[in-house]
Short mmCIF file of C-alpha atoms in Angstrom, two decimals:
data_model
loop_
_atom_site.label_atom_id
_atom_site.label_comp_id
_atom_site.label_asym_id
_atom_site.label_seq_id
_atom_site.Cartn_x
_atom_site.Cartn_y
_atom_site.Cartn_z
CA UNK A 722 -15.17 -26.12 -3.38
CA UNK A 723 -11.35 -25.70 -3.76
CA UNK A 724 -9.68 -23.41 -6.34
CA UNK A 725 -9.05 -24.59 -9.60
CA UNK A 726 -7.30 -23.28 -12.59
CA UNK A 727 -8.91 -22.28 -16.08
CA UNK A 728 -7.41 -22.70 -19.58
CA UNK A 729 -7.75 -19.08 -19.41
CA UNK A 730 -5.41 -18.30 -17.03
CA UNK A 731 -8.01 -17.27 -13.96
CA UNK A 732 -7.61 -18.58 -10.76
CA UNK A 733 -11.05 -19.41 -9.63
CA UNK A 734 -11.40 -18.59 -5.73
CA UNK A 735 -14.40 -19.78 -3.95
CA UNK A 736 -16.36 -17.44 -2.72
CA UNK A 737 -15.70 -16.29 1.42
CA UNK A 738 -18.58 -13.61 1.33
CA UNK A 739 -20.82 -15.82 3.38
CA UNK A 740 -18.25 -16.13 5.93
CA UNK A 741 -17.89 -12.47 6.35
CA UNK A 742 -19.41 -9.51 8.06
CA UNK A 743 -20.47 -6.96 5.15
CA UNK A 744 -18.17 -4.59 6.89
CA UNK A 745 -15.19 -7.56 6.51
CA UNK A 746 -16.40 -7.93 2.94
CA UNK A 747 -16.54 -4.18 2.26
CA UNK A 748 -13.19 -4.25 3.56
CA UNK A 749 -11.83 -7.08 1.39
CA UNK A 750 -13.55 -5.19 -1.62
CA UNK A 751 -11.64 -2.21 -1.25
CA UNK A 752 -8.44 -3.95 -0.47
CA UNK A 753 -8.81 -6.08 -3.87
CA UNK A 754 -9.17 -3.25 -5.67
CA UNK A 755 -6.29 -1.29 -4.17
CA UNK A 756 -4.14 -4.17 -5.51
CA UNK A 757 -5.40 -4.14 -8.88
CA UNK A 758 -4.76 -0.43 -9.09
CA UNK A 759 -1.29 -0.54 -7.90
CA UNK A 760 -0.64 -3.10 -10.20
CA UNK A 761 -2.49 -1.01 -12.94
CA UNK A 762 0.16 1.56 -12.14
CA UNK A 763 2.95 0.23 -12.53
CA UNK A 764 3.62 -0.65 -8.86
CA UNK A 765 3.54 -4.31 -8.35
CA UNK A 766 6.95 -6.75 -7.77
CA UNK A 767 4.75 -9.55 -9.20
CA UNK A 768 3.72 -11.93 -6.57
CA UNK A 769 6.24 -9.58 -3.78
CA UNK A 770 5.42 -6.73 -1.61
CA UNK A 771 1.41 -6.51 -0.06
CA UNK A 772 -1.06 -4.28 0.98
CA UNK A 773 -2.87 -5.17 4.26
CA UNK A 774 -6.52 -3.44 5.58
CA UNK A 775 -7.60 -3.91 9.21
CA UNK A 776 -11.07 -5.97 9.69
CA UNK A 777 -13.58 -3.44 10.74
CA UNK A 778 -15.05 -5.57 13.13
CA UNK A 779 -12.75 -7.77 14.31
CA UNK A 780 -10.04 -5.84 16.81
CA UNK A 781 -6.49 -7.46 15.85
CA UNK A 782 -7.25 -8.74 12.69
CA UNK A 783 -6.49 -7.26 9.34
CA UNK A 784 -6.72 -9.08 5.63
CA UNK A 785 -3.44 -9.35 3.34
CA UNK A 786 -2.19 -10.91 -0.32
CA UNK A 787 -1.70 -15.09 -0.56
CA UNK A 788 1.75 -15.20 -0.83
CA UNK A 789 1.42 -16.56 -4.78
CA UNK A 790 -1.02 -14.77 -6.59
CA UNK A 791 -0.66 -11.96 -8.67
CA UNK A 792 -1.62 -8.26 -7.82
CA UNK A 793 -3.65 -8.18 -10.80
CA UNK A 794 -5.24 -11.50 -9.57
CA UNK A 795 -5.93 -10.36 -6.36
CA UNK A 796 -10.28 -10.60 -5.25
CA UNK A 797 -11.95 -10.38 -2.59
CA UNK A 798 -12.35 -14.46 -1.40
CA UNK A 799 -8.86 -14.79 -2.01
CA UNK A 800 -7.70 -12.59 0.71
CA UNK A 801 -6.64 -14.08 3.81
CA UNK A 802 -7.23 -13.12 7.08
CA UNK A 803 -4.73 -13.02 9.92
CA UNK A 804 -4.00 -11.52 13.53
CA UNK A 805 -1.03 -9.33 14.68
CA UNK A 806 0.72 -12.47 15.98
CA UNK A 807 0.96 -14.11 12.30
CA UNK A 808 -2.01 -16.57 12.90
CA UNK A 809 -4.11 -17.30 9.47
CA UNK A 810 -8.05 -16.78 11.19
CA UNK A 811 -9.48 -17.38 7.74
CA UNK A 812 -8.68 -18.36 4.24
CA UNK A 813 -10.46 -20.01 1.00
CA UNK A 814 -9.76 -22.98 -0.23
CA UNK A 815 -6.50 -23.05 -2.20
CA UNK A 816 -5.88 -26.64 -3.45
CA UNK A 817 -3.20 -28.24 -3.77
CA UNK A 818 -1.75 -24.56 -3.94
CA UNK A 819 -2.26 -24.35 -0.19
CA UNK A 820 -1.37 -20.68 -0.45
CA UNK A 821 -0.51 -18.98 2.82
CA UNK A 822 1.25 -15.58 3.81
CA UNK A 823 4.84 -14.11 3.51
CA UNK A 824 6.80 -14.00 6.41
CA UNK A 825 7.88 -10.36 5.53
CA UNK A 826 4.79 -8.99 4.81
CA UNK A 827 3.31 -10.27 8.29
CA UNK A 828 6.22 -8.75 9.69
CA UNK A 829 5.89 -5.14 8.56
CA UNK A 830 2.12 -4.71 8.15
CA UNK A 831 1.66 -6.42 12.16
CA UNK A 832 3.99 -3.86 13.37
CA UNK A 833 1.74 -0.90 11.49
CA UNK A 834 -1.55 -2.28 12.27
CA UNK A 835 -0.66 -3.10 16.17
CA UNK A 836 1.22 0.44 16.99
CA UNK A 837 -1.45 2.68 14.78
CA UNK A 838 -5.00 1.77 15.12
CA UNK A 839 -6.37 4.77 13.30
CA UNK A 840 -4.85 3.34 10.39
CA UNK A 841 -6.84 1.26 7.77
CA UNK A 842 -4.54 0.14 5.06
CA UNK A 843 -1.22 0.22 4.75
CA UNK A 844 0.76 -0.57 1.35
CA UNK A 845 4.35 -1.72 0.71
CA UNK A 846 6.34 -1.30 -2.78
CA UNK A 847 9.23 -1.98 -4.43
CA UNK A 848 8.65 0.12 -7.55
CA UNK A 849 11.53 0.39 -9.88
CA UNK A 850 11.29 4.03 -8.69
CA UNK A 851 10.77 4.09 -4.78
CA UNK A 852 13.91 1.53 -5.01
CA UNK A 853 15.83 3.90 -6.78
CA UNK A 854 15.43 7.08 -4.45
CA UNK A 855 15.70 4.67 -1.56
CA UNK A 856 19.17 4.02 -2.28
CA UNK A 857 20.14 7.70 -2.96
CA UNK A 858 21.64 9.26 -0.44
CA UNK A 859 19.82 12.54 -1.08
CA UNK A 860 16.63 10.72 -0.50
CA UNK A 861 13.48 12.21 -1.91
CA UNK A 862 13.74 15.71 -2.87
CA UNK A 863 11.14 18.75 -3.13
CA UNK A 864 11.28 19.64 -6.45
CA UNK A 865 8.20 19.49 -7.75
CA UNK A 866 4.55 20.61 -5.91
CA UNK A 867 3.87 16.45 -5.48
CA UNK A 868 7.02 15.92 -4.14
CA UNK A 869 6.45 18.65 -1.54
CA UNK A 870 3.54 16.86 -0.25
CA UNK A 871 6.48 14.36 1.50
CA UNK A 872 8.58 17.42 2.84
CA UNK A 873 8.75 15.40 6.04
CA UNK A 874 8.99 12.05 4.62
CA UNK A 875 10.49 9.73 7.42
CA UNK A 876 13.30 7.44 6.27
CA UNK A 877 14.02 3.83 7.73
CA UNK A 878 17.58 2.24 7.55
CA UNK A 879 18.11 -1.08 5.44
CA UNK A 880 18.53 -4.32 7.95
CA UNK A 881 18.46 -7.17 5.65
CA UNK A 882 15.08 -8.80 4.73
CA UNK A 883 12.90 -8.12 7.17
CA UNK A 884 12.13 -11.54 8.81
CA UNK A 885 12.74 -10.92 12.57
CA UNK A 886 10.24 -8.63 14.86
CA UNK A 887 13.09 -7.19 16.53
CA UNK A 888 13.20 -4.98 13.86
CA UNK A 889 9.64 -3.67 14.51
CA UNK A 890 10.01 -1.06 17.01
CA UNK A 891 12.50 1.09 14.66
CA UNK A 892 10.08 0.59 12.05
CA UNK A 893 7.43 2.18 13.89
CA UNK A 894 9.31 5.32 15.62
CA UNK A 895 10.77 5.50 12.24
CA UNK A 896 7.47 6.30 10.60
CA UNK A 897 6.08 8.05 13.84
CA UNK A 898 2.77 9.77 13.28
CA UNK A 899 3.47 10.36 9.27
CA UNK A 900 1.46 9.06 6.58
CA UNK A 901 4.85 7.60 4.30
CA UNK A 902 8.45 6.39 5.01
CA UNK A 903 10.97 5.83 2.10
CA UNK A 904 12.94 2.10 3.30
CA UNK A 905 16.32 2.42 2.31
CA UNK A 906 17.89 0.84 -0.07
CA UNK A 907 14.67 -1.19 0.12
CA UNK A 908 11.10 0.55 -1.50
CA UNK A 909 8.27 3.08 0.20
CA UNK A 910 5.49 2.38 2.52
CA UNK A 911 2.58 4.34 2.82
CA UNK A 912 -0.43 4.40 5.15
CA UNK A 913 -3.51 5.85 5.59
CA UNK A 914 -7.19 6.15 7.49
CA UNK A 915 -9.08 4.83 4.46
CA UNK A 916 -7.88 2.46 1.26
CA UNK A 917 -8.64 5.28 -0.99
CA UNK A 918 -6.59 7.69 1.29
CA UNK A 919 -3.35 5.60 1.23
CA UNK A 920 -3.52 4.28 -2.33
CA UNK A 921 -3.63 8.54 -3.05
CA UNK A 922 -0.29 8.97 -0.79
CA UNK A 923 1.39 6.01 -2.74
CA UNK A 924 0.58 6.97 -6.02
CA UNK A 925 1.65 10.66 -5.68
CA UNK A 926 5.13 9.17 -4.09
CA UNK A 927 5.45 7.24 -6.81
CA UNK A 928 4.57 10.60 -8.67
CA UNK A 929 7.41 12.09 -6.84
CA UNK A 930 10.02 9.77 -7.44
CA UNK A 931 9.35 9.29 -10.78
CA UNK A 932 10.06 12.54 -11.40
CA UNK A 933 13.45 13.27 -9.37
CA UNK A 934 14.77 10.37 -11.44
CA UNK A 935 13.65 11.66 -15.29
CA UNK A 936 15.13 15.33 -13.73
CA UNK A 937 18.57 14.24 -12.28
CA UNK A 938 19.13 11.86 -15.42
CA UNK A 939 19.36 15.25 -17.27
CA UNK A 940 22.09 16.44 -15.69
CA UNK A 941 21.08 19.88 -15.18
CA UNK A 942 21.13 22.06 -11.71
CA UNK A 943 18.02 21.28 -10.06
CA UNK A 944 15.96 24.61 -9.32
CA UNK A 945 15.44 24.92 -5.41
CA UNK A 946 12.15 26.49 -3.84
CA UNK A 947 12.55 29.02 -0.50
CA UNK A 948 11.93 26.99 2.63
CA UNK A 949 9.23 29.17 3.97
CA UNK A 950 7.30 28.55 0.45
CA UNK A 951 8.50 24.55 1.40
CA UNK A 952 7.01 24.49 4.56
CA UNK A 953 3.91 26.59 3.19
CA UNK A 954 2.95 23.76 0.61
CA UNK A 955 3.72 21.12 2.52
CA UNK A 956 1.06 22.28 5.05
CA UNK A 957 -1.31 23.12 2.49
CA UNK A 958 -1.11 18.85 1.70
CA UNK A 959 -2.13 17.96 5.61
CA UNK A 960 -4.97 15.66 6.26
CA UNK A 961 -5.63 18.72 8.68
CA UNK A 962 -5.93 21.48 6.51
CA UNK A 963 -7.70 19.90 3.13
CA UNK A 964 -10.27 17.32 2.85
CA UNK A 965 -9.38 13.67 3.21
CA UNK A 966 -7.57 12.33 0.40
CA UNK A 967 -9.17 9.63 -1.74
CA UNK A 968 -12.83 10.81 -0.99
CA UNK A 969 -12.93 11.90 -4.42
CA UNK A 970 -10.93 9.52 -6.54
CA UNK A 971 -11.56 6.29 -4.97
CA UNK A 972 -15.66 6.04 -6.19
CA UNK A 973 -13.97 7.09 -9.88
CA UNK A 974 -10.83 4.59 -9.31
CA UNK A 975 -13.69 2.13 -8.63
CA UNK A 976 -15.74 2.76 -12.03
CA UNK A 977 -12.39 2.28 -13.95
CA UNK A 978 -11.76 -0.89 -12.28
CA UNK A 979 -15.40 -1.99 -13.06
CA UNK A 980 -14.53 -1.15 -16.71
CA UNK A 981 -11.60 -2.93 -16.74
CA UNK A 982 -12.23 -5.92 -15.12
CA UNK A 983 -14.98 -6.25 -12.18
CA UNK A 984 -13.81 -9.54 -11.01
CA UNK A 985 -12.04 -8.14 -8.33
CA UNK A 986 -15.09 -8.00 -6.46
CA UNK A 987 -15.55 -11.60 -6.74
#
């Protein structure tokens, strides 16, 4: 069965969930749904950008968007499955479409996947917002509780498109052991142990910048907070000293999704 195309605009995707493990299919679930709530949010760059989730169990390989679909197209089967060196290791059937990955994507989500194992998912954006602060000198400021969750935010210097692996390493020391880096003059990326943990870091970024814009565009002197009161909430955010993020919002996420539209467990 290859993918065809209804009058009704939905891509139909032959099903892949006999060729998975249910931990792979878990996986993919979770992953489709994290696209369909970024684009819900007001996240997606169309067809650009992706979100990538390591295979459970399969060492090396992790799933990520055909380069042509929609984020609010995005299910399960049509995921496609690739290793840290670029090579597609499974697909659906596509069609003529004969869908593959983007070059970028690989490029950045490799580099994550290969230098962090402990992380599950990571997601990319170019949000009218995160593009914004990226290109502000400043950078992301702590002026509101959300935004002093990223306190420590790492920041990566624009290099062009990213296309060439060279540009890998300063990628990775650039994000070091942190959970989000603002790409200048480029978007945010955000990662995390769990889907549900890094779509809640992306979403309160967004959160963040959102907010520094709609307060600057007034005008008016921004009101500062003490350091020591910085530092103080900023600690009280750590993976170390709360519970994981997304262990309570991702089952709820989940129900919306089902009440919007459950084919992205298709």
């Amino acid at each position: 069965m290859t993918a065809t195309s209804h009058p009704t605009g939905v891509l139909a995707i032959p099903s892949m969930r006999a060729q998975c493990s249910d931990a792979e299919w878990q996986a993919r679930v979770d992953l489709a749904a994290c696209y369909r709530l970024v684009a819900h949010y007001g996240m997606a760059d169309m067809m650009a950008n992706h979100i990538s989730s390591r295979v459970p169990d399969q060492d090396g390989a992790f799933l990520i968007n055909a380069y042509g679909m929609m984020y609010e197209e995005i299910t399960a089967s049509s995921l496609v499955k690739v290793d840290h060196d670029g090579t597609i290791l499974a697909k659906p059937d596509f069609g003529a479409l004969n869908y593959g990955i983007n070059k970028a994507g690989y490029v950045i989500h490799s580099a994550v996947h290969h230098a962090r194992p402990e992380v599950a998912c990571v997601i990319h954006t170019h949000s009218w917002a995160s593009m914004a602060v990226s290109a502000l000198e400043c950078g992301l400021l702590p002026i509101t509780q959300t935004a002093m969750r990223f306190l420590k935010i790492g920041y990566h210097d624009y290099q062009g498109v990213v296309l060439d692996t060279a540009e890998q390493a300063s990628l990775i020391a650039d994000l070091g052991q942190g959970e989000a880096l603002i790409l200048r003059n480029h978007g945010a990326l955000t990662v995390g142990r769990t889907v549900g943990e890094v779509f809640n870091w992306m979403h309160r970024l967004e959160l963040s910048c959102r907010a520094q814009l709609a307060a600057q565009a007034t005008g008016s002197p921004l009101a500062k907070v003490p350091q020591p009161v910085l530092e103080e909430t900023w600690n009280n955010y750590q993976p170390g000293t709360r519970r994981p993020y997304g262990v309570m919002e991702w089952p709820a996420l989940l129900r919306m999704l089902d009440r919007l539209d459950p084919s992205y467990r298709d």
